[in-house]
Amino acid sequence: MVTAVVKVVDVVDVVVVVVVVVVVVVVVVVVVVVIVVVVVVVVVVVVVVVVVVVVAVVIVVEVVVVALVIIPPVVVVVEKSFSDAAPHVWNSLPLPIRRIKDSQEFKSALKTLLFLMYLS
């Protein structure tokens, strides 16, 4: 009878050990999966940041190219003084704008002209 009790205890010990091993394996697998998920998320975030930075740089370069190359200057003035430059600027304006007498109307027409010149 004593030996039967010992064998039952041995079987219980084996079952406990197997359960503990299974639990440890499950915990290790869960930890590994969590680490892999975190690494993947970090990699995705880094890739997104790099793409956003590259797109921003491309946009800035395009704006600079447009500003420097495509948009023509309104007037090229060689002289340095205002008294020399003013007639060149005035003569570069279209005749209908130069004929406007009202200052508010002139300002509005001039702003519209400059806006249209920079859009084209």
Coordinates of C-alpha atoms in Angstrom, one line a residue:
M1 CA 0.0 0.0 0.0
V2 CA 2.8 2.4 0.7
T3 CA 4.3 1.8 -2.7
A4 CA 1.0 2.7 -4.4
V5 CA 1.0 6.1 -2.6
V6 CA 4.6 6.8 -3.7
K7 CA 3.7 6.0 -7.3
V8 CA 0.7 8.4 -7.2
V9 CA 2.9 11.1 -5.8
D10 CA 5.5 10.5 -8.5
V11 CA 2.8 10.8 -11.2
V12 CA 1.5 14.0 -9.6
D13 CA 5.0 15.4 -9.5
V14 CA 5.5 14.5 -13.2
V15 CA 2.3 16.2 -14.1
V16 CA 3.2 19.3 -12.2
V17 CA 6.6 19.5 -13.9
V18 CA 5.0 19.1 -17.3
V19 CA 2.5 21.8 -16.6
V20 CA 5.2 24.1 -15.4
V21 CA 7.3 23.4 -18.5
V22 CA 4.3 24.1 -20.7
V23 CA 3.5 27.4 -18.9
V24 CA 7.1 28.5 -19.2
V25 CA 7.2 27.6 -22.9
V26 CA 3.9 29.6 -23.5
V27 CA 5.3 32.6 -21.6
V28 CA 8.5 32.5 -23.6
V29 CA 6.6 32.3 -26.9
V30 CA 4.3 35.2 -25.9
V31 CA 7.4 37.3 -24.9
V32 CA 9.0 36.5 -28.3
V33 CA 5.9 37.4 -30.2
V34 CA 5.6 40.7 -28.3
I35 CA 9.2 41.6 -29.0
V36 CA 8.7 40.8 -32.7
V37 CA 5.6 42.9 -32.9
V38 CA 7.4 45.8 -31.2
V39 CA 10.3 45.6 -33.6
V40 CA 8.0 45.5 -36.6
V41 CA 6.1 48.5 -35.3
V42 CA 9.3 50.5 -34.8
V43 CA 10.5 49.6 -38.3
V44 CA 7.2 50.7 -39.8
V45 CA 7.4 54.0 -37.9
V46 CA 10.9 54.6 -39.0
V47 CA 10.0 53.9 -42.6
V48 CA 7.0 56.3 -42.5
V49 CA 9.2 59.0 -41.0
V50 CA 11.8 58.6 -43.7
V51 CA 9.2 58.7 -46.4
V52 CA 7.7 61.9 -44.9
V53 CA 11.1 63.5 -44.7
V54 CA 11.9 62.6 -48.3
V55 CA 8.6 63.9 -49.6
A56 CA 9.1 67.1 -47.6
V57 CA 12.6 67.6 -49.1
V58 CA 11.3 66.9 -52.6
I59 CA 8.5 69.5 -52.1
V60 CA 11.0 72.1 -50.8
V61 CA 13.3 71.5 -53.7
E62 CA 10.4 71.8 -56.2
V63 CA 9.3 75.1 -54.7
V64 CA 12.8 76.4 -54.8
V65 CA 13.2 75.4 -58.4
V66 CA 9.9 77.0 -59.3
A67 CA 10.9 80.1 -57.4
L68 CA 14.4 80.4 -59.0
V69 CA 13.9 79.0 -62.5
I70 CA 10.3 79.1 -63.6
I71 CA 8.9 82.3 -62.2
P72 CA 10.4 85.2 -64.2
P73 CA 11.4 88.4 -62.5
V74 CA 8.8 91.1 -62.8
V75 CA 11.4 93.7 -63.8
V76 CA 15.2 93.6 -64.2
V77 CA 16.7 96.8 -62.9
V78 CA 20.3 97.5 -63.6
E79 CA 20.6 100.9 -62.0
K80 CA 21.0 101.2 -58.2
S81 CA 19.1 104.3 -57.3
F82 CA 15.4 104.6 -56.9
S83 CA 15.3 107.6 -59.3
D84 CA 16.9 105.4 -62.0
A85 CA 14.9 102.3 -61.3
A86 CA 11.4 103.9 -60.9
P87 CA 11.0 104.8 -64.6
H88 CA 12.0 101.2 -65.7
V89 CA 9.4 99.7 -63.3
W90 CA 6.7 102.1 -64.4
N91 CA 7.4 101.6 -68.1
S92 CA 7.2 97.8 -67.6
L93 CA 3.6 98.0 -66.4
P94 CA 0.9 97.5 -69.0
L95 CA -0.6 100.7 -70.4
P96 CA -4.1 100.1 -69.0
I97 CA -2.7 99.9 -65.5
R98 CA -0.5 103.0 -66.0
R99 CA -3.6 105.0 -67.1
I100 CA -5.6 104.3 -63.9
K101 CA -6.1 107.6 -61.9
D102 CA -7.6 106.2 -58.6
S103 CA -4.9 105.0 -56.2
Q104 CA -7.1 102.2 -54.7
E105 CA -8.0 101.0 -58.2
F106 CA -4.3 101.2 -59.2
K107 CA -3.2 99.1 -56.2
S108 CA -5.8 96.5 -56.8
A109 CA -4.9 96.2 -60.5
L110 CA -1.2 96.1 -59.7
K111 CA -1.7 93.3 -57.1
T112 CA -3.8 91.4 -59.6
L113 CA -1.1 91.7 -62.3
L114 CA 1.7 90.6 -59.9
F115 CA -0.4 87.7 -58.7
L116 CA -1.2 86.6 -62.3
M117 CA 2.5 86.9 -63.3
Y118 CA 3.7 84.7 -60.5
L119 CA 1.0 82.1 -61.2
S120 CA 2.0 81.7 -64.8

